Amino acid sequence: PVTIKQMVKLMEEIGELANGLNKSNDKVIVDSVGDVFVVLTNLCQQLNINLTNCVEAAYEEIKDRKGRLVNGILVKEQDLKKE
């Protein structure tokens, strides 16, 4: 289906973003972030869902999380207690 093709395209763009980050190439990073956004927009249109609603829902889920940055990644408070 078309949505699978968009998912494959999204993964390609994520790979390009990872490559740009790995090489500290700001031009590639900026281009890749834009490409990821465009592909996500297309995917949402195909699925008949609103991208803004998706972002708002994700924010509502994480906005009150507590935790600590470990090597640049937020580790949730509940996961810190397991250590």
Short mmCIF file of N, CA and C in Angstrom, two decimals:
data_model
loop_
_atom_site.label_atom_id
_atom_site.label_comp_id
_atom_site.label_asym_id
_atom_site.label_seq_id
_atom_site.Cartn_x
_atom_site.Cartn_y
_atom_site.Cartn_z
N PRO A 1 0.81 -1.20 0.00
CA PRO A 1 0.00 0.00 0.00
C PRO A 1 0.86 1.27 0.00
N VAL A 2 0.23 2.37 -0.30
CA VAL A 2 0.92 3.65 -0.37
C VAL A 2 1.53 4.01 0.98
N THR A 3 0.82 3.74 2.08
CA THR A 3 1.34 4.11 3.40
C THR A 3 2.64 3.37 3.71
N ILE A 4 2.78 2.13 3.23
CA ILE A 4 4.02 1.38 3.45
C ILE A 4 5.17 2.07 2.71
N LYS A 5 4.88 2.56 1.50
CA LYS A 5 5.91 3.28 0.74
C LYS A 5 6.34 4.54 1.49
N GLN A 6 5.39 5.23 2.10
CA GLN A 6 5.74 6.42 2.87
C GLN A 6 6.56 6.03 4.10
N MET A 7 6.25 4.91 4.71
CA MET A 7 7.02 4.45 5.86
C MET A 7 8.45 4.13 5.46
N VAL A 8 8.63 3.50 4.32
CA VAL A 8 9.97 3.21 3.82
C VAL A 8 10.71 4.52 3.56
N LYS A 9 10.03 5.48 2.95
CA LYS A 9 10.64 6.79 2.69
C LYS A 9 11.03 7.47 4.00
N LEU A 10 10.17 7.37 5.02
CA LEU A 10 10.47 7.95 6.32
C LEU A 10 11.74 7.34 6.90
N MET A 11 11.86 6.04 6.80
CA MET A 11 13.05 5.37 7.33
C MET A 11 14.31 5.80 6.57
N GLU A 12 14.19 5.99 5.26
CA GLU A 12 15.33 6.50 4.48
C GLU A 12 15.75 7.88 4.99
N GLU A 13 14.77 8.74 5.21
CA GLU A 13 15.08 10.09 5.67
C GLU A 13 15.67 10.08 7.08
N ILE A 14 15.19 9.20 7.94
CA ILE A 14 15.75 9.06 9.29
C ILE A 14 17.20 8.60 9.19
N GLY A 15 17.47 7.69 8.27
CA GLY A 15 18.85 7.25 8.05
C GLY A 15 19.75 8.39 7.62
N GLU A 16 19.25 9.25 6.72
CA GLU A 16 20.03 10.40 6.30
C GLU A 16 20.27 11.35 7.47
N LEU A 17 19.26 11.52 8.31
CA LEU A 17 19.41 12.36 9.50
C LEU A 17 20.48 11.78 10.43
N ALA A 18 20.44 10.49 10.66
CA ALA A 18 21.43 9.85 11.51
C ALA A 18 22.83 10.03 10.93
N ASN A 19 22.96 9.91 9.63
CA ASN A 19 24.25 10.09 8.97
C ASN A 19 24.74 11.53 9.15
N GLY A 20 23.83 12.50 8.98
CA GLY A 20 24.21 13.90 9.18
C GLY A 20 24.64 14.17 10.61
N LEU A 21 23.92 13.60 11.56
CA LEU A 21 24.29 13.76 12.97
C LEU A 21 25.65 13.12 13.25
N ASN A 22 25.85 11.94 12.71
CA ASN A 22 27.10 11.22 12.91
C ASN A 22 28.29 12.01 12.39
N LYS A 23 28.09 12.72 11.29
CA LYS A 23 29.18 13.48 10.66
C LYS A 23 29.16 14.96 11.06
N SER A 24 28.26 15.33 11.97
CA SER A 24 28.10 16.74 12.40
C SER A 24 27.95 17.67 11.21
N ASN A 25 27.15 17.25 10.23
CA ASN A 25 26.94 18.01 9.01
C ASN A 25 25.62 18.77 9.13
N ASP A 26 25.71 20.04 9.52
CA ASP A 26 24.50 20.84 9.77
C ASP A 26 23.60 20.94 8.55
N LYS A 27 24.18 21.04 7.37
CA LYS A 27 23.38 21.15 6.15
C LYS A 27 22.53 19.90 5.95
N VAL A 28 23.12 18.74 6.13
CA VAL A 28 22.39 17.48 5.99
C VAL A 28 21.35 17.33 7.10
N ILE A 29 21.71 17.74 8.30
CA ILE A 29 20.78 17.65 9.43
C ILE A 29 19.53 18.49 9.16
N VAL A 30 19.72 19.74 8.77
CA VAL A 30 18.58 20.63 8.50
C VAL A 30 17.73 20.08 7.37
N ASP A 31 18.36 19.65 6.29
CA ASP A 31 17.63 19.09 5.16
C ASP A 31 16.85 17.84 5.57
N SER A 32 17.49 16.99 6.35
CA SER A 32 16.85 15.73 6.76
C SER A 32 15.67 15.96 7.69
N VAL A 33 15.81 16.88 8.63
CA VAL A 33 14.69 17.18 9.53
C VAL A 33 13.50 17.68 8.72
N GLY A 34 13.77 18.54 7.76
CA GLY A 34 12.70 19.02 6.88
C GLY A 34 12.07 17.89 6.09
N ASP A 35 12.91 17.01 5.55
CA ASP A 35 12.40 15.87 4.78
C ASP A 35 11.54 14.95 5.64
N VAL A 36 11.98 14.70 6.88
CA VAL A 36 11.21 13.85 7.80
C VAL A 36 9.84 14.48 8.04
N PHE A 37 9.82 15.78 8.27
CA PHE A 37 8.56 16.48 8.51
C PHE A 37 7.63 16.36 7.30
N VAL A 38 8.17 16.54 6.11
CA VAL A 38 7.35 16.44 4.89
C VAL A 38 6.80 15.03 4.74
N VAL A 39 7.63 14.02 4.94
CA VAL A 39 7.16 12.64 4.79
C VAL A 39 6.11 12.32 5.86
N LEU A 40 6.31 12.78 7.09
CA LEU A 40 5.29 12.57 8.13
C LEU A 40 3.98 13.26 7.77
N THR A 41 4.09 14.44 7.19
CA THR A 41 2.89 15.16 6.75
C THR A 41 2.15 14.35 5.69
N ASN A 42 2.89 13.82 4.72
CA ASN A 42 2.28 13.00 3.67
C ASN A 42 1.64 11.74 4.25
N LEU A 43 2.35 11.11 5.17
CA LEU A 43 1.83 9.89 5.79
C LEU A 43 0.52 10.19 6.53
N CYS A 44 0.50 11.28 7.28
CA CYS A 44 -0.72 11.65 8.00
C CYS A 44 -1.88 11.92 7.05
N GLN A 45 -1.59 12.57 5.94
CA GLN A 45 -2.65 12.82 4.95
C GLN A 45 -3.20 11.50 4.41
N GLN A 46 -2.30 10.56 4.13
CA GLN A 46 -2.74 9.26 3.62
C GLN A 46 -3.58 8.50 4.65
N LEU A 47 -3.25 8.68 5.91
CA LEU A 47 -3.98 7.99 6.98
C LEU A 47 -5.18 8.79 7.47
N ASN A 48 -5.35 9.98 6.90
CA ASN A 48 -6.45 10.86 7.27
C ASN A 48 -6.41 11.21 8.76
N ILE A 49 -5.20 11.53 9.24
CA ILE A 49 -5.05 11.99 10.61
C ILE A 49 -4.32 13.34 10.57
N ASN A 50 -4.48 14.12 11.63
CA ASN A 50 -3.93 15.45 11.69
C ASN A 50 -2.59 15.42 12.41
N LEU A 51 -1.54 15.88 11.72
CA LEU A 51 -0.19 15.86 12.29
C LEU A 51 -0.11 16.70 13.56
N THR A 52 -0.73 17.85 13.57
CA THR A 52 -0.72 18.71 14.75
C THR A 52 -1.35 17.99 15.94
N ASN A 53 -2.45 17.28 15.70
CA ASN A 53 -3.08 16.51 16.79
C ASN A 53 -2.14 15.44 17.33
N CYS A 54 -1.36 14.82 16.44
CA CYS A 54 -0.40 13.80 16.86
C CYS A 54 0.66 14.40 17.78
N VAL A 55 1.18 15.57 17.39
CA VAL A 55 2.20 16.23 18.19
C VAL A 55 1.62 16.65 19.55
N GLU A 56 0.41 17.20 19.53
CA GLU A 56 -0.23 17.61 20.78
C GLU A 56 -0.47 16.41 21.69
N ALA A 57 -0.90 15.30 21.14
CA ALA A 57 -1.15 14.10 21.95
C ALA A 57 0.16 13.59 22.56
N ALA A 58 1.23 13.60 21.77
CA ALA A 58 2.53 13.15 22.29
C ALA A 58 3.00 14.07 23.40
N TYR A 59 2.83 15.39 23.20
CA TYR A 59 3.24 16.34 24.23
C TYR A 59 2.45 16.14 25.52
N GLU A 60 1.14 15.96 25.39
CA GLU A 60 0.30 15.75 26.58
C GLU A 60 0.76 14.51 27.35
N GLU A 61 1.23 13.52 26.64
CA GLU A 61 1.67 12.28 27.29
C GLU A 61 2.98 12.47 28.05
N ILE A 62 3.85 13.33 27.55
CA ILE A 62 5.19 13.44 28.15
C ILE A 62 5.43 14.71 28.96
N LYS A 63 4.56 15.69 28.88
CA LYS A 63 4.85 17.00 29.46
C LYS A 63 5.13 16.99 30.96
N ASP A 64 4.56 16.08 31.69
CA ASP A 64 4.75 16.05 33.14
C ASP A 64 5.74 14.99 33.60
N ARG A 65 6.40 14.35 32.65
CA ARG A 65 7.37 13.32 33.03
C ARG A 65 8.53 13.94 33.78
N LYS A 66 9.00 13.19 34.73
CA LYS A 66 10.18 13.60 35.47
C LYS A 66 11.26 12.57 35.19
N GLY A 67 12.47 13.03 35.23
CA GLY A 67 13.59 12.14 34.96
C GLY A 67 14.89 12.91 34.98
N ARG A 68 15.89 12.28 34.35
CA ARG A 68 17.22 12.87 34.35
C ARG A 68 17.87 12.55 33.02
N LEU A 69 18.66 13.52 32.53
CA LEU A 69 19.41 13.28 31.31
C LEU A 69 20.60 12.39 31.62
N VAL A 70 20.70 11.30 30.89
CA VAL A 70 21.83 10.38 31.01
C VAL A 70 22.41 10.24 29.62
N ASN A 71 23.63 10.73 29.46
CA ASN A 71 24.28 10.72 28.14
C ASN A 71 23.40 11.37 27.07
N GLY A 72 22.73 12.45 27.44
CA GLY A 72 21.93 13.20 26.48
C GLY A 72 20.55 12.63 26.20
N ILE A 73 20.14 11.61 26.94
CA ILE A 73 18.83 10.98 26.74
C ILE A 73 18.06 11.07 28.05
N LEU A 74 16.79 11.51 27.97
CA LEU A 74 15.97 11.59 29.17
C LEU A 74 15.56 10.18 29.60
N VAL A 75 15.94 9.83 30.81
CA VAL A 75 15.54 8.56 31.40
C VAL A 75 14.44 8.88 32.40
N LYS A 76 13.28 8.24 32.21
CA LYS A 76 12.15 8.51 33.08
C LYS A 76 12.48 8.16 34.53
N GLU A 77 11.90 8.95 35.43
CA GLU A 77 12.13 8.76 36.87
C GLU A 77 11.86 7.31 37.30
N GLN A 78 10.77 6.73 36.78
CA GLN A 78 10.41 5.36 37.16
C GLN A 78 11.48 4.37 36.70
N ASP A 79 12.14 4.64 35.57
CA ASP A 79 13.19 3.74 35.09
C ASP A 79 14.49 3.93 35.87
N LEU A 80 14.71 5.14 36.40
CA LEU A 80 15.88 5.37 37.23
C LEU A 80 15.82 4.56 38.51
N LYS A 81 14.61 4.35 39.02
CA LYS A 81 14.43 3.61 40.28
C LYS A 81 14.79 2.13 40.11
N LYS A 82 14.74 1.65 38.87
CA LYS A 82 15.04 0.24 38.59
C LYS A 82 16.54 -0.05 38.64
N GLU A 83 17.34 1.02 38.53
CA GLU A 83 18.80 0.84 38.46
C GLU A 83 19.40 0.53 39.78
#
